[in-house]
Amino acid sequence: MDQQHVADDLALDQTLITEDELQARLAEMAVDIGGDYDGKDLLLVGVLKGAVMVMADLARALDRHVEMDWMAVSSYGSGTKSSGVVRILKDLDTDLEGRHVLIVEDIIDTGLTLSWLVTNLRSRGPASVEIATMLRKPDAVQNDIQVKYVGFDIPNAFVVGYGLDYAEKYRNLRCVGTLAPHVYS
Ligand code: IMP
């Protein structure tokens, strides 16, 4: 089944960002990141599960050595909104002392989970902690979440694909899109 069939089958309403657009933007971000971390070690930290796709593509777009590590956190929230109260389900395997850490995110909505994560990682003695995200929603801008690398600023809609899920589905879409309204009802 090709991706169009997957999208049709999965009731994707509208493609917001195509696969080509995602990859082209990632290539640009990789140039910026490569330049900024020139001569420094770099540890990419992904938050499971959404960041899997962007981590895989960003790491391969970088023309340099990188290490990758993963965290799994659960954010207590109702429905699709997070609360900022976070529990670590899987911690990093890497000691962050003196490391340059770049958190790789799929999307930042309120940024509450991320704010907590940045504070948590900064307490571990790293040389630096910065954030790269593929997508950013308006609330993150309003909440003044400091993000060094942003792929796309998107409107305040619920999106799926490229790692993002609705009820654990749609993560394997190569593009980012919105769901047909009947999916929610
Ligand atoms: P925040 O703490 O409000 O920034 O929530 C971030 C997390 O909420 C992301 O890592 C996603 O798992 C989830 N999320 C926020 N917006 C969307 C969306 O539009 N589609 C799918 N997941 C989303």
mmCIF file with all atom_site columns, C-alpha atoms and ligand atoms in Angstrom:
data_model
loop_
_atom_site.group_PDB
_atom_site.id
_atom_site.type_symbol
_atom_site.label_atom_id
_atom_site.label_alt_id
_atom_site.label_comp_id
_atom_site.label_asym_id
_atom_site.label_entity_id
_atom_site.label_seq_id
_atom_site.pdbx_PDB_ins_code
_atom_site.Cartn_x
_atom_site.Cartn_y
_atom_site.Cartn_z
_atom_site.occupancy
_atom_site.B_iso_or_equiv
_atom_site.pdbx_formal_charge
_atom_site.auth_seq_id
_atom_site.auth_comp_id
_atom_site.auth_asym_id
_atom_site.auth_atom_id
_atom_site.pdbx_PDB_model_num
ATOM   1   C CA  . MET A 1 1   ? 0.000   0.000  0.000  1.00 0.00 ? 1   MET A CA  1
ATOM   2   C CA  . ASP A 1 2   ? 1.509   3.382  -0.913 1.00 0.00 ? 2   ASP A CA  1
ATOM   3   C CA  . GLN A 1 3   ? 1.394   6.380  1.386  1.00 0.00 ? 3   GLN A CA  1
ATOM   4   C CA  . GLN A 1 4   ? -1.611  7.949  -0.377 1.00 0.00 ? 4   GLN A CA  1
ATOM   5   C CA  . HIS A 1 5   ? -3.568  4.785  0.245  1.00 0.00 ? 5   HIS A CA  1
ATOM   6   C CA  . VAL A 1 6   ? -2.410  4.738  3.835  1.00 0.00 ? 6   VAL A CA  1
ATOM   7   C CA  . ALA A 1 7   ? -3.553  8.352  4.205  1.00 0.00 ? 7   ALA A CA  1
ATOM   8   C CA  . ASP A 1 8   ? -6.931  7.663  2.585  1.00 0.00 ? 8   ASP A CA  1
ATOM   9   C CA  . ASP A 1 9   ? -7.359  4.556  4.616  1.00 0.00 ? 9   ASP A CA  1
ATOM   10  C CA  . LEU A 1 10  ? -6.484  6.356  7.819  1.00 0.00 ? 10  LEU A CA  1
ATOM   11  C CA  . ALA A 1 11  ? -8.908  9.217  7.157  1.00 0.00 ? 11  ALA A CA  1
ATOM   12  C CA  . LEU A 1 12  ? -6.291  11.926 6.740  1.00 0.00 ? 12  LEU A CA  1
ATOM   13  C CA  . ASP A 1 13  ? -8.185  15.120 5.993  1.00 0.00 ? 13  ASP A CA  1
ATOM   14  C CA  . GLN A 1 14  ? -5.479  17.400 4.688  1.00 0.00 ? 14  GLN A CA  1
ATOM   15  C CA  . THR A 1 15  ? -1.734  17.232 4.205  1.00 0.00 ? 15  THR A CA  1
ATOM   16  C CA  . LEU A 1 16  ? -0.186  20.139 6.060  1.00 0.00 ? 16  LEU A CA  1
ATOM   17  C CA  . ILE A 1 17  ? 3.481   19.434 5.350  1.00 0.00 ? 17  ILE A CA  1
ATOM   18  C CA  . THR A 1 18  ? 4.658   17.008 2.679  1.00 0.00 ? 18  THR A CA  1
ATOM   19  C CA  . GLU A 1 19  ? 7.454   14.497 3.060  1.00 0.00 ? 19  GLU A CA  1
ATOM   20  C CA  . ASP A 1 20  ? 9.661   16.568 0.721  1.00 0.00 ? 20  ASP A CA  1
ATOM   21  C CA  . GLU A 1 21  ? 9.049   19.736 2.723  1.00 0.00 ? 21  GLU A CA  1
ATOM   22  C CA  . LEU A 1 22  ? 9.893   17.959 5.992  1.00 0.00 ? 22  LEU A CA  1
ATOM   23  C CA  . GLN A 1 23  ? 13.124  16.540 4.582  1.00 0.00 ? 23  GLN A CA  1
ATOM   24  C CA  . ALA A 1 24  ? 14.187  19.818 2.965  1.00 0.00 ? 24  ALA A CA  1
ATOM   25  C CA  . ARG A 1 25  ? 13.672  21.720 6.228  1.00 0.00 ? 25  ARG A CA  1
ATOM   26  C CA  . LEU A 1 26  ? 15.523  19.050 8.199  1.00 0.00 ? 26  LEU A CA  1
ATOM   27  C CA  . ALA A 1 27  ? 18.491  19.407 5.843  1.00 0.00 ? 27  ALA A CA  1
ATOM   28  C CA  . GLU A 1 28  ? 18.556  23.162 6.551  1.00 0.00 ? 28  GLU A CA  1
ATOM   29  C CA  . MET A 1 29  ? 18.297  22.594 10.299 1.00 0.00 ? 29  MET A CA  1
ATOM   30  C CA  . ALA A 1 30  ? 21.143  20.077 10.101 1.00 0.00 ? 30  ALA A CA  1
ATOM   31  C CA  . VAL A 1 31  ? 23.389  22.699 8.469  1.00 0.00 ? 31  VAL A CA  1
ATOM   32  C CA  . ASP A 1 32  ? 22.611  25.173 11.287 1.00 0.00 ? 32  ASP A CA  1
ATOM   33  C CA  . ILE A 1 33  ? 23.148  22.557 13.994 1.00 0.00 ? 33  ILE A CA  1
ATOM   34  C CA  . GLY A 1 34  ? 26.345  21.282 12.358 1.00 0.00 ? 34  GLY A CA  1
ATOM   35  C CA  . GLY A 1 35  ? 27.729  24.823 12.316 1.00 0.00 ? 35  GLY A CA  1
ATOM   36  C CA  . ASP A 1 36  ? 26.720  25.675 15.880 1.00 0.00 ? 36  ASP A CA  1
ATOM   37  C CA  . TYR A 1 37  ? 28.203  22.501 17.362 1.00 0.00 ? 37  TYR A CA  1
ATOM   38  C CA  . ASP A 1 38  ? 31.346  22.459 15.227 1.00 0.00 ? 38  ASP A CA  1
ATOM   39  C CA  . GLY A 1 39  ? 34.217  21.093 17.323 1.00 0.00 ? 39  GLY A CA  1
ATOM   40  C CA  . LYS A 1 40  ? 31.901  20.024 20.157 1.00 0.00 ? 40  LYS A CA  1
ATOM   41  C CA  . ASP A 1 41  ? 30.544  16.625 21.029 1.00 0.00 ? 41  ASP A CA  1
ATOM   42  C CA  . LEU A 1 42  ? 26.793  16.377 20.519 1.00 0.00 ? 42  LEU A CA  1
ATOM   43  C CA  . LEU A 1 43  ? 24.252  14.221 22.284 1.00 0.00 ? 43  LEU A CA  1
ATOM   44  C CA  . LEU A 1 44  ? 20.796  14.104 20.756 1.00 0.00 ? 44  LEU A CA  1
ATOM   45  C CA  . VAL A 1 45  ? 18.076  13.286 23.297 1.00 0.00 ? 45  VAL A CA  1
ATOM   46  C CA  . GLY A 1 46  ? 14.752  12.099 21.930 1.00 0.00 ? 46  GLY A CA  1
ATOM   47  C CA  . VAL A 1 47  ? 11.513  11.759 23.819 1.00 0.00 ? 47  VAL A CA  1
ATOM   48  C CA  . LEU A 1 48  ? 9.657   8.574  22.985 1.00 0.00 ? 48  LEU A CA  1
ATOM   49  C CA  . LYS A 1 49  ? 7.657   7.849  21.006 1.00 0.00 ? 49  LYS A CA  1
ATOM   50  C CA  . GLY A 1 50  ? 6.861   10.855 18.851 1.00 0.00 ? 50  GLY A CA  1
ATOM   51  C CA  . ALA A 1 51  ? 10.443  11.948 18.199 1.00 0.00 ? 51  ALA A CA  1
ATOM   52  C CA  . VAL A 1 52  ? 11.503  8.652  16.609 1.00 0.00 ? 52  VAL A CA  1
ATOM   53  C CA  . MET A 1 53  ? 11.064  9.806  13.001 1.00 0.00 ? 53  MET A CA  1
ATOM   54  C CA  . VAL A 1 54  ? 12.597  13.250 13.379 1.00 0.00 ? 54  VAL A CA  1
ATOM   55  C CA  . MET A 1 55  ? 15.498  11.814 15.390 1.00 0.00 ? 55  MET A CA  1
ATOM   56  C CA  . ALA A 1 56  ? 16.251  9.208  12.715 1.00 0.00 ? 56  ALA A CA  1
ATOM   57  C CA  . ASP A 1 57  ? 16.111  11.744 9.884  1.00 0.00 ? 57  ASP A CA  1
ATOM   58  C CA  . LEU A 1 58  ? 17.884  14.600 11.679 1.00 0.00 ? 58  LEU A CA  1
ATOM   59  C CA  . ALA A 1 59  ? 20.719  12.339 12.874 1.00 0.00 ? 59  ALA A CA  1
ATOM   60  C CA  . ARG A 1 60  ? 21.264  11.090 9.312  1.00 0.00 ? 60  ARG A CA  1
ATOM   61  C CA  . ALA A 1 61  ? 21.087  14.614 7.885  1.00 0.00 ? 61  ALA A CA  1
ATOM   62  C CA  . LEU A 1 62  ? 23.953  15.655 10.187 1.00 0.00 ? 62  LEU A CA  1
ATOM   63  C CA  . ASP A 1 63  ? 27.336  15.309 8.539  1.00 0.00 ? 63  ASP A CA  1
ATOM   64  C CA  . ARG A 1 64  ? 29.197  14.554 11.791 1.00 0.00 ? 64  ARG A CA  1
ATOM   65  C CA  . HIS A 1 65  ? 29.353  12.161 14.731 1.00 0.00 ? 65  HIS A CA  1
ATOM   66  C CA  . VAL A 1 66  ? 26.407  12.268 17.082 1.00 0.00 ? 66  VAL A CA  1
ATOM   67  C CA  . GLU A 1 67  ? 25.257  10.140 19.972 1.00 0.00 ? 67  GLU A CA  1
ATOM   68  C CA  . MET A 1 68  ? 21.600  9.414  20.538 1.00 0.00 ? 68  MET A CA  1
ATOM   69  C CA  . ASP A 1 69  ? 19.766  8.610  23.741 1.00 0.00 ? 69  ASP A CA  1
ATOM   70  C CA  . TRP A 1 70  ? 16.122  8.340  24.676 1.00 0.00 ? 70  TRP A CA  1
ATOM   71  C CA  . MET A 1 71  ? 13.752  9.171  27.472 1.00 0.00 ? 71  MET A CA  1
ATOM   72  C CA  . ALA A 1 72  ? 10.177  8.102  27.971 1.00 0.00 ? 72  ALA A CA  1
ATOM   73  C CA  . VAL A 1 73  ? 8.015   10.364 30.086 1.00 0.00 ? 73  VAL A CA  1
ATOM   74  C CA  . SER A 1 74  ? 4.384   10.385 30.909 1.00 0.00 ? 74  SER A CA  1
ATOM   75  C CA  . SER A 1 75  ? 2.634   13.674 31.264 1.00 0.00 ? 75  SER A CA  1
ATOM   76  C CA  . TYR A 1 76  ? -0.455  13.656 33.396 1.00 0.00 ? 76  TYR A CA  1
ATOM   77  C CA  . GLY A 1 77  ? -3.095  15.489 31.451 1.00 0.00 ? 77  GLY A CA  1
ATOM   78  C CA  . SER A 1 78  ? -6.631  15.215 30.251 1.00 0.00 ? 78  SER A CA  1
ATOM   79  C CA  . GLY A 1 79  ? -7.226  14.212 26.647 1.00 0.00 ? 79  GLY A CA  1
ATOM   80  C CA  . THR A 1 80  ? -4.912  16.018 24.261 1.00 0.00 ? 80  THR A CA  1
ATOM   81  C CA  . LYS A 1 81  ? -3.589  18.672 26.679 1.00 0.00 ? 81  LYS A CA  1
ATOM   82  C CA  . SER A 1 82  ? -0.631  18.104 28.965 1.00 0.00 ? 82  SER A CA  1
ATOM   83  C CA  . SER A 1 83  ? -0.451  19.370 32.532 1.00 0.00 ? 83  SER A CA  1
ATOM   84  C CA  . GLY A 1 84  ? 3.293   19.788 33.081 1.00 0.00 ? 84  GLY A CA  1
ATOM   85  C CA  . VAL A 1 85  ? 3.292   17.127 35.799 1.00 0.00 ? 85  VAL A CA  1
ATOM   86  C CA  . VAL A 1 86  ? 5.735   14.580 34.491 1.00 0.00 ? 86  VAL A CA  1
ATOM   87  C CA  . ARG A 1 87  ? 6.909   11.108 35.488 1.00 0.00 ? 87  ARG A CA  1
ATOM   88  C CA  . ILE A 1 88  ? 10.017  9.470  33.995 1.00 0.00 ? 88  ILE A CA  1
ATOM   89  C CA  . LEU A 1 89  ? 9.186   6.036  32.579 1.00 0.00 ? 89  LEU A CA  1
ATOM   90  C CA  . LYS A 1 90  ? 12.599  5.473  31.010 1.00 0.00 ? 90  LYS A CA  1
ATOM   91  C CA  . ASP A 1 91  ? 15.599  7.592  31.894 1.00 0.00 ? 91  ASP A CA  1
ATOM   92  C CA  . LEU A 1 92  ? 18.696  8.302  29.800 1.00 0.00 ? 92  LEU A CA  1
ATOM   93  C CA  . ASP A 1 93  ? 21.541  5.784  29.785 1.00 0.00 ? 93  ASP A CA  1
ATOM   94  C CA  . THR A 1 94  ? 24.058  8.614  29.322 1.00 0.00 ? 94  THR A CA  1
ATOM   95  C CA  . ASP A 1 95  ? 25.733  10.704 32.030 1.00 0.00 ? 95  ASP A CA  1
ATOM   96  C CA  . LEU A 1 96  ? 25.143  14.337 30.996 1.00 0.00 ? 96  LEU A CA  1
ATOM   97  C CA  . GLU A 1 97  ? 28.068  15.829 32.957 1.00 0.00 ? 97  GLU A CA  1
ATOM   98  C CA  . GLY A 1 98  ? 29.863  18.232 30.597 1.00 0.00 ? 98  GLY A CA  1
ATOM   99  C CA  . ARG A 1 99  ? 27.858  17.143 27.539 1.00 0.00 ? 99  ARG A CA  1
ATOM   100 C CA  . HIS A 1 100 ? 26.265  19.307 24.877 1.00 0.00 ? 100 HIS A CA  1
ATOM   101 C CA  . VAL A 1 101 ? 22.651  18.121 24.821 1.00 0.00 ? 101 VAL A CA  1
ATOM   102 C CA  . LEU A 1 102 ? 20.180  18.812 22.053 1.00 0.00 ? 102 LEU A CA  1
ATOM   103 C CA  . ILE A 1 103 ? 16.635  17.697 22.845 1.00 0.00 ? 103 ILE A CA  1
ATOM   104 C CA  . VAL A 1 104 ? 14.939  16.527 19.652 1.00 0.00 ? 104 VAL A CA  1
ATOM   105 C CA  . GLU A 1 105 ? 11.165  16.935 19.651 1.00 0.00 ? 105 GLU A CA  1
ATOM   106 C CA  . ASP A 1 106 ? 8.388   16.185 17.215 1.00 0.00 ? 106 ASP A CA  1
ATOM   107 C CA  . ILE A 1 107 ? 6.048   18.961 18.335 1.00 0.00 ? 107 ILE A CA  1
ATOM   108 C CA  . ILE A 1 108 ? 5.769   21.583 21.047 1.00 0.00 ? 108 ILE A CA  1
ATOM   109 C CA  . ASP A 1 109 ? 2.261   22.560 22.010 1.00 0.00 ? 109 ASP A CA  1
ATOM   110 C CA  . THR A 1 110 ? 2.070   24.185 25.450 1.00 0.00 ? 110 THR A CA  1
ATOM   111 C CA  . GLY A 1 111 ? 5.714   23.287 26.076 1.00 0.00 ? 111 GLY A CA  1
ATOM   112 C CA  . LEU A 1 112 ? 4.904   22.250 29.655 1.00 0.00 ? 112 LEU A CA  1
ATOM   113 C CA  . THR A 1 113 ? 6.457   18.796 29.307 1.00 0.00 ? 113 THR A CA  1
ATOM   114 C CA  . LEU A 1 114 ? 9.497   20.274 27.654 1.00 0.00 ? 114 LEU A CA  1
ATOM   115 C CA  . SER A 1 115 ? 10.002  22.981 30.289 1.00 0.00 ? 115 SER A CA  1
ATOM   116 C CA  . TRP A 1 116 ? 10.063  20.291 32.913 1.00 0.00 ? 116 TRP A CA  1
ATOM   117 C CA  . LEU A 1 117 ? 12.500  18.229 30.846 1.00 0.00 ? 117 LEU A CA  1
ATOM   118 C CA  . VAL A 1 118 ? 14.912  21.109 30.263 1.00 0.00 ? 118 VAL A CA  1
ATOM   119 C CA  . THR A 1 119 ? 15.001  21.869 34.007 1.00 0.00 ? 119 THR A CA  1
ATOM   120 C CA  . ASN A 1 120 ? 15.526  18.201 34.775 1.00 0.00 ? 120 ASN A CA  1
ATOM   121 C CA  . LEU A 1 121 ? 18.369  17.771 32.260 1.00 0.00 ? 121 LEU A CA  1
ATOM   122 C CA  . ARG A 1 122 ? 20.054  21.072 33.275 1.00 0.00 ? 122 ARG A CA  1
ATOM   123 C CA  . SER A 1 123 ? 20.272  19.788 36.862 1.00 0.00 ? 123 SER A CA  1
ATOM   124 C CA  . ARG A 1 124 ? 22.558  16.979 35.664 1.00 0.00 ? 124 ARG A CA  1
ATOM   125 C CA  . GLY A 1 125 ? 25.564  19.241 34.934 1.00 0.00 ? 125 GLY A CA  1
ATOM   126 C CA  . PRO A 1 126 ? 25.605  19.349 31.122 1.00 0.00 ? 126 PRO A CA  1
ATOM   127 C CA  . ALA A 1 127 ? 27.702  21.904 29.201 1.00 0.00 ? 127 ALA A CA  1
ATOM   128 C CA  . SER A 1 128 ? 24.542  23.040 27.386 1.00 0.00 ? 128 SER A CA  1
ATOM   129 C CA  . VAL A 1 129 ? 20.918  22.078 26.777 1.00 0.00 ? 129 VAL A CA  1
ATOM   130 C CA  . GLU A 1 130 ? 19.082  23.293 23.677 1.00 0.00 ? 130 GLU A CA  1
ATOM   131 C CA  . ILE A 1 131 ? 15.913  22.257 21.876 1.00 0.00 ? 131 ILE A CA  1
ATOM   132 C CA  . ALA A 1 132 ? 15.204  21.322 18.264 1.00 0.00 ? 132 ALA A CA  1
ATOM   133 C CA  . THR A 1 133 ? 11.621  20.653 17.219 1.00 0.00 ? 133 THR A CA  1
ATOM   134 C CA  . MET A 1 134 ? 10.073  19.753 13.908 1.00 0.00 ? 134 MET A CA  1
ATOM   135 C CA  . LEU A 1 135 ? 6.762   21.486 14.674 1.00 0.00 ? 135 LEU A CA  1
ATOM   136 C CA  . ARG A 1 136 ? 5.724   24.284 16.999 1.00 0.00 ? 136 ARG A CA  1
ATOM   137 C CA  . LYS A 1 137 ? 2.226   25.460 17.866 1.00 0.00 ? 137 LYS A CA  1
ATOM   138 C CA  . PRO A 1 138 ? 1.244   29.023 18.841 1.00 0.00 ? 138 PRO A CA  1
ATOM   139 C CA  . ASP A 1 139 ? 0.947   28.293 22.592 1.00 0.00 ? 139 ASP A CA  1
ATOM   140 C CA  . ALA A 1 140 ? 4.658   27.459 22.746 1.00 0.00 ? 140 ALA A CA  1
ATOM   141 C CA  . VAL A 1 141 ? 5.488   30.871 21.326 1.00 0.00 ? 141 VAL A CA  1
ATOM   142 C CA  . GLN A 1 142 ? 3.093   32.515 23.792 1.00 0.00 ? 142 GLN A CA  1
ATOM   143 C CA  . ASN A 1 143 ? 4.583   30.607 26.723 1.00 0.00 ? 143 ASN A CA  1
ATOM   144 C CA  . ASP A 1 144 ? 8.030   31.807 25.631 1.00 0.00 ? 144 ASP A CA  1
ATOM   145 C CA  . ILE A 1 145 ? 9.597   28.375 25.368 1.00 0.00 ? 145 ILE A CA  1
ATOM   146 C CA  . GLN A 1 146 ? 13.162  28.965 24.157 1.00 0.00 ? 146 GLN A CA  1
ATOM   147 C CA  . VAL A 1 147 ? 13.605  26.732 21.118 1.00 0.00 ? 147 VAL A CA  1
ATOM   148 C CA  . LYS A 1 148 ? 16.825  27.100 19.163 1.00 0.00 ? 148 LYS A CA  1
ATOM   149 C CA  . TYR A 1 149 ? 15.824  25.142 16.053 1.00 0.00 ? 149 TYR A CA  1
ATOM   150 C CA  . VAL A 1 150 ? 12.252  25.082 14.714 1.00 0.00 ? 150 VAL A CA  1
ATOM   151 C CA  . GLY A 1 151 ? 11.180  23.199 11.611 1.00 0.00 ? 151 GLY A CA  1
ATOM   152 C CA  . PHE A 1 152 ? 7.735   24.698 11.052 1.00 0.00 ? 152 PHE A CA  1
ATOM   153 C CA  . ASP A 1 153 ? 5.374   26.921 12.997 1.00 0.00 ? 153 ASP A CA  1
ATOM   154 C CA  . ILE A 1 154 ? 1.917   25.463 12.499 1.00 0.00 ? 154 ILE A CA  1
ATOM   155 C CA  . PRO A 1 155 ? -1.618  26.571 13.401 1.00 0.00 ? 155 PRO A CA  1
ATOM   156 C CA  . ASN A 1 156 ? -3.377  25.350 16.528 1.00 0.00 ? 156 ASN A CA  1
ATOM   157 C CA  . ALA A 1 157 ? -4.829  22.172 15.018 1.00 0.00 ? 157 ALA A CA  1
ATOM   158 C CA  . PHE A 1 158 ? -4.386  18.561 16.068 1.00 0.00 ? 158 PHE A CA  1
ATOM   159 C CA  . VAL A 1 159 ? -1.967  16.989 13.585 1.00 0.00 ? 159 VAL A CA  1
ATOM   160 C CA  . VAL A 1 160 ? -0.759  13.447 12.977 1.00 0.00 ? 160 VAL A CA  1
ATOM   161 C CA  . GLY A 1 161 ? 1.980   11.719 11.038 1.00 0.00 ? 161 GLY A CA  1
ATOM   162 C CA  . TYR A 1 162 ? 5.781   11.774 11.047 1.00 0.00 ? 162 TYR A CA  1
ATOM   163 C CA  . GLY A 1 163 ? 5.836   10.301 14.556 1.00 0.00 ? 163 GLY A CA  1
ATOM   164 C CA  . LEU A 1 164 ? 2.702   12.032 15.852 1.00 0.00 ? 164 LEU A CA  1
ATOM   165 C CA  . ASP A 1 165 ? -0.240  9.871  16.799 1.00 0.00 ? 165 ASP A CA  1
ATOM   166 C CA  . TYR A 1 166 ? -3.917  9.907  17.461 1.00 0.00 ? 166 TYR A CA  1
ATOM   167 C CA  . ALA A 1 167 ? -4.694  6.970  19.778 1.00 0.00 ? 167 ALA A CA  1
ATOM   168 C CA  . GLU A 1 168 ? -1.281  5.446  18.826 1.00 0.00 ? 168 GLU A CA  1
ATOM   169 C CA  . LYS A 1 169 ? -2.103  5.419  15.104 1.00 0.00 ? 169 LYS A CA  1
ATOM   170 C CA  . TYR A 1 170 ? -0.832  7.482  12.135 1.00 0.00 ? 170 TYR A CA  1
ATOM   171 C CA  . ARG A 1 171 ? 2.763   7.713  13.412 1.00 0.00 ? 171 ARG A CA  1
ATOM   172 C CA  . ASN A 1 172 ? 4.000   5.951  10.258 1.00 0.00 ? 172 ASN A CA  1
ATOM   173 C CA  . LEU A 1 173 ? 2.691   8.538  7.812  1.00 0.00 ? 173 LEU A CA  1
ATOM   174 C CA  . ARG A 1 174 ? 5.542   10.233 5.958  1.00 0.00 ? 174 ARG A CA  1
ATOM   175 C CA  . CYS A 1 175 ? 3.775   13.598 5.916  1.00 0.00 ? 175 CYS A CA  1
ATOM   176 C CA  . VAL A 1 176 ? 2.084   15.711 8.608  1.00 0.00 ? 176 VAL A CA  1
ATOM   177 C CA  . GLY A 1 177 ? -1.655  16.208 8.256  1.00 0.00 ? 177 GLY A CA  1
ATOM   178 C CA  . THR A 1 178 ? -4.932  16.838 9.992  1.00 0.00 ? 178 THR A CA  1
ATOM   179 C CA  . LEU A 1 179 ? -7.544  14.169 10.606 1.00 0.00 ? 179 LEU A CA  1
ATOM   180 C CA  . ALA A 1 180 ? -11.009 14.060 9.115  1.00 0.00 ? 180 ALA A CA  1
ATOM   181 C CA  . PRO A 1 181 ? -13.460 15.259 11.798 1.00 0.00 ? 181 PRO A CA  1
ATOM   182 C CA  . HIS A 1 182 ? -15.371 11.947 11.812 1.00 0.00 ? 182 HIS A CA  1
ATOM   183 C CA  . VAL A 1 183 ? -12.292 10.257 13.357 1.00 0.00 ? 183 VAL A CA  1
ATOM   184 C CA  . TYR A 1 184 ? -12.846 12.182 16.582 1.00 0.00 ? 184 TYR A CA  1
ATOM   185 C CA  . SER A 1 185 ? -16.553 11.530 16.871 1.00 0.00 ? 185 SER A CA  1
HETATM 186 P P1  . IMP B 2 .   ? 3.034   19.994 25.427 1.00 0.00 ? 1   IMP B P1  1
HETATM 187 O O1  . IMP B 2 .   ? 3.599   19.614 26.764 1.00 0.00 ? 1   IMP B O1  1
HETATM 188 O O2  . IMP B 2 .   ? 1.693   20.639 25.509 1.00 0.00 ? 1   IMP B O2  1
HETATM 189 O O3  . IMP B 2 .   ? 4.006   20.808 24.585 1.00 0.00 ? 1   IMP B O3  1
HETATM 190 O O4  . IMP B 2 .   ? 2.719   18.619 24.672 1.00 0.00 ? 1   IMP B O4  1
HETATM 191 C C1  . IMP B 2 .   ? 3.625   18.027 23.836 1.00 0.00 ? 1   IMP B C1  1
HETATM 192 C C2  . IMP B 2 .   ? 3.198   16.620 23.500 1.00 0.00 ? 1   IMP B C2  1
HETATM 193 O O5  . IMP B 2 .   ? 1.782   16.546 23.253 1.00 0.00 ? 1   IMP B O5  1
HETATM 194 C C3  . IMP B 2 .   ? 3.854   16.189 22.195 1.00 0.00 ? 1   IMP B C3  1
HETATM 195 O O6  . IMP B 2 .   ? 5.114   15.604 22.426 1.00 0.00 ? 1   IMP B O6  1
HETATM 196 C C4  . IMP B 2 .   ? 2.848   15.238 21.624 1.00 0.00 ? 1   IMP B C4  1
HETATM 197 O O7  . IMP B 2 .   ? 3.044   13.952 22.151 1.00 0.00 ? 1   IMP B O7  1
HETATM 198 C C5  . IMP B 2 .   ? 1.511   15.770 22.117 1.00 0.00 ? 1   IMP B C5  1
HETATM 199 N N1  . IMP B 2 .   ? 0.878   16.625 21.098 1.00 0.00 ? 1   IMP B N1  1
HETATM 200 C C6  . IMP B 2 .   ? 0.687   17.969 21.147 1.00 0.00 ? 1   IMP B C6  1
HETATM 201 N N2  . IMP B 2 .   ? 0.064   18.412 20.041 1.00 0.00 ? 1   IMP B N2  1
HETATM 202 C C7  . IMP B 2 .   ? -0.143  17.326 19.273 1.00 0.00 ? 1   IMP B C7  1
HETATM 203 C C8  . IMP B 2 .   ? -0.766  17.121 17.969 1.00 0.00 ? 1   IMP B C8  1
HETATM 204 O O8  . IMP B 2 .   ? -1.231  18.051 17.282 1.00 0.00 ? 1   IMP B O8  1
HETATM 205 N N3  . IMP B 2 .   ? -0.786  15.841 17.517 1.00 0.00 ? 1   IMP B N3  1
HETATM 206 C C9  . IMP B 2 .   ? -0.276  14.793 18.211 1.00 0.00 ? 1   IMP B C9  1
HETATM 207 N N4  . IMP B 2 .   ? 0.296   14.937 19.413 1.00 0.00 ? 1   IMP B N4  1
HETATM 208 C C10 . IMP B 2 .   ? 0.365   16.181 19.937 1.00 0.00 ? 1   IMP B C10 1
#
